[in-house]
Amino acid sequence: GAVVSQHPSRVICKSGTSVKIECRSLDFQATTMFWYRQFPKQSLMLMATSNEGSKATYEQGVEKDKFLINHASLTLSTLTVTSAHPEDSSFYICSAKPGPVTMNTEAFFGQGTRLTVV
Amino acid sequence: DAKTTQPPSMDCAEGRAANLPCNHSTISGNEYVYWYRQIHSQGPQYIIHGLKNNETNEMASLIITEDRKSSTLILPHATLRDTAVYYCIVSYRNSGNTPLVFGKGTRLSVIA
């Protein structure tokens, strides 16, 4: 299947600093990518939909000024957690579907990024 | 909100078939049934999907009832590496900008 790669896989940062997480589709182009967050022993919760060349669409309750999403190319989306706090510690996962919006395909997921804010 | 209901946990003996049920009574005519699994501290992995007919691939089989209100994922010979959380999701297939909505899934424990 298609490959989606996230970097870094783990990051520890100090409270108040910003952290950038990259999500790359390695062997396909993705007009749309999705970002999820997962707390321990819970399911994946959708944070936002990242659209290439346009603004991201955020889910209710997700602060767009805190979680900055940039989708500058068809193979790269980035999530920046700004002014991170311990409660932002979580497992962040990106997802992408190959092809344009109307193409029939399943979604592929990155390996996830474990963020710990100390 | 997720449109599926799954048992929270199941056990399966190694080498035996694991049968994971899923209820999706409000599924629409054009919605597919997808199964993903998530091994601890990894991203979800695609397993299989189907619309009406039963499907089989190298990983698993998917049995969908005739009324499409429920389905069963079958891992024919479970191994310890199949221990994971299994998610059943219904979604339109030709919807590149529609995200998958995850429910709570079933935590499958394969026991030696």
Short mmCIF file of C-alpha atoms in Angstrom, two decimals, chain A:
data_model
loop_
_atom_site.label_atom_id
_atom_site.label_comp_id
_atom_site.label_asym_id
_atom_site.label_seq_id
_atom_site.Cartn_x
_atom_site.Cartn_y
_atom_site.Cartn_z
CA GLY A 1 0.00 0.00 0.00
CA ALA A 2 0.86 3.66 -0.13
CA VAL A 3 3.28 5.07 2.44
CA VAL A 4 2.72 8.02 4.73
CA SER A 5 5.67 9.09 6.85
CA GLN A 6 5.68 11.28 9.93
CA HIS A 7 8.63 13.01 11.53
CA PRO A 8 9.64 13.01 14.28
CA SER A 9 8.28 9.83 15.81
CA ARG A 10 8.93 11.14 19.31
CA VAL A 11 9.58 14.61 20.64
CA ILE A 12 9.96 16.09 24.09
CA CYS A 13 9.71 19.84 24.43
CA LYS A 14 9.59 22.41 27.19
CA SER A 15 6.37 24.11 28.10
CA GLY A 16 5.90 27.31 26.11
CA THR A 17 7.91 26.24 23.08
CA SER A 18 6.59 25.25 19.64
CA VAL A 19 6.92 21.91 17.93
CA LYS A 20 6.53 21.10 14.23
CA ILE A 21 5.40 17.69 13.02
CA GLU A 22 5.77 16.75 9.37
CA CYS A 23 3.58 14.38 7.40
CA ARG A 24 4.75 13.23 3.99
CA SER A 25 3.15 11.04 1.38
CA LEU A 26 6.16 9.21 -0.04
CA ASP A 27 4.81 7.59 -3.18
CA PHE A 28 1.65 9.48 -4.01
CA GLN A 29 0.18 12.95 -4.09
CA ALA A 30 -2.49 13.97 -1.62
CA THR A 31 -4.73 16.96 -2.10
CA THR A 32 -6.11 16.42 1.37
CA MET A 33 -4.50 15.20 4.56
CA PHE A 34 -6.03 14.74 7.97
CA TRP A 35 -4.63 15.25 11.45
CA TYR A 36 -5.78 13.23 14.45
CA ARG A 37 -4.93 13.28 18.13
CA GLN A 38 -5.08 10.29 20.42
CA PHE A 39 -4.90 10.35 24.22
CA PRO A 40 -3.95 7.19 26.17
CA LYS A 41 -6.50 4.40 25.94
CA GLN A 42 -8.77 6.51 23.76
CA SER A 43 -9.66 6.44 20.09
CA LEU A 44 -8.40 8.76 17.38
CA MET A 45 -10.03 12.17 17.37
CA LEU A 46 -10.03 14.24 14.22
CA MET A 47 -8.42 17.63 14.71
CA ALA A 48 -8.42 19.15 11.25
CA THR A 49 -8.51 18.61 7.52
CA SER A 50 -5.49 19.96 5.68
CA ASN A 51 -6.08 21.16 2.12
CA GLU A 52 -3.22 21.77 -0.30
CA GLY A 53 -2.97 25.43 -1.17
CA SER A 54 -5.75 26.58 1.11
CA LYS A 55 -6.62 26.98 4.76
CA ALA A 56 -7.18 23.99 6.97
CA THR A 57 -10.61 23.13 8.31
CA TYR A 58 -10.63 22.61 12.06
CA GLU A 59 -12.99 20.50 14.12
CA GLN A 60 -15.07 22.13 16.80
CA GLY A 61 -13.06 22.75 19.92
CA VAL A 62 -9.66 22.67 18.22
CA GLU A 63 -7.84 26.01 18.46
CA LYS A 64 -6.59 26.97 15.01
CA ASP A 65 -4.13 29.49 16.43
CA LYS A 66 -2.59 26.86 18.64
CA PHE A 67 -2.44 24.04 16.10
CA LEU A 68 -1.10 25.61 12.91
CA ILE A 69 -1.46 23.51 9.79
CA ASN A 70 0.32 24.17 6.54
CA HIS A 71 -0.15 22.07 3.39
CA ALA A 72 2.26 23.73 1.01
CA SER A 73 2.65 20.87 -1.46
CA LEU A 74 0.86 17.75 -2.58
CA THR A 75 3.20 15.56 -0.54
CA LEU A 76 3.74 17.52 2.67
CA SER A 77 1.55 18.79 5.49
CA THR A 78 2.89 20.17 8.74
CA LEU A 79 1.27 20.57 12.15
CA THR A 80 2.84 23.08 14.52
CA VAL A 81 1.84 23.00 18.15
CA THR A 82 2.47 26.53 19.37
CA SER A 83 3.18 27.47 22.97
CA ALA A 84 2.88 23.87 24.00
CA HIS A 85 1.59 22.95 27.44
CA PRO A 86 1.62 19.61 29.27
CA GLU A 87 -2.03 19.03 28.35
CA ASP A 88 -0.97 19.02 24.67
CA SER A 89 1.02 15.86 25.32
CA SER A 90 -0.54 13.27 23.06
CA PHE A 91 -0.08 10.97 20.08
CA TYR A 92 -0.55 12.89 16.83
CA ILE A 93 -1.34 10.97 13.65
CA CYS A 94 -1.73 12.12 10.07
CA SER A 95 -3.61 10.43 7.27
CA ALA A 96 -3.87 10.84 3.52
CA LYS A 97 -5.68 9.38 0.55
CA PRO A 98 -3.89 9.05 -2.78
CA GLY A 99 -5.21 10.93 -5.78
CA PRO A 100 -7.68 13.73 -6.27
CA VAL A 101 -10.83 14.17 -4.23
CA THR A 102 -12.99 11.97 -6.44
CA MET A 103 -10.63 9.03 -6.67
CA ASN A 104 -11.72 5.77 -5.06
CA THR A 105 -9.15 4.72 -2.51
CA GLU A 106 -8.60 3.95 1.12
CA ALA A 107 -6.79 6.15 3.60
CA PHE A 108 -3.26 5.53 4.79
CA PHE A 109 -1.82 6.63 8.10
CA GLY A 110 1.53 7.81 9.34
CA GLN A 111 3.25 6.02 12.17
CA GLY A 112 2.35 8.78 14.60
CA THR A 113 4.28 11.31 16.67
CA ARG A 114 4.44 11.02 20.44
CA LEU A 115 4.62 14.54 21.88
CA THR A 116 5.57 15.02 25.50
CA VAL A 117 5.55 18.54 26.94
CA VAL A 118 7.46 18.95 30.18
#
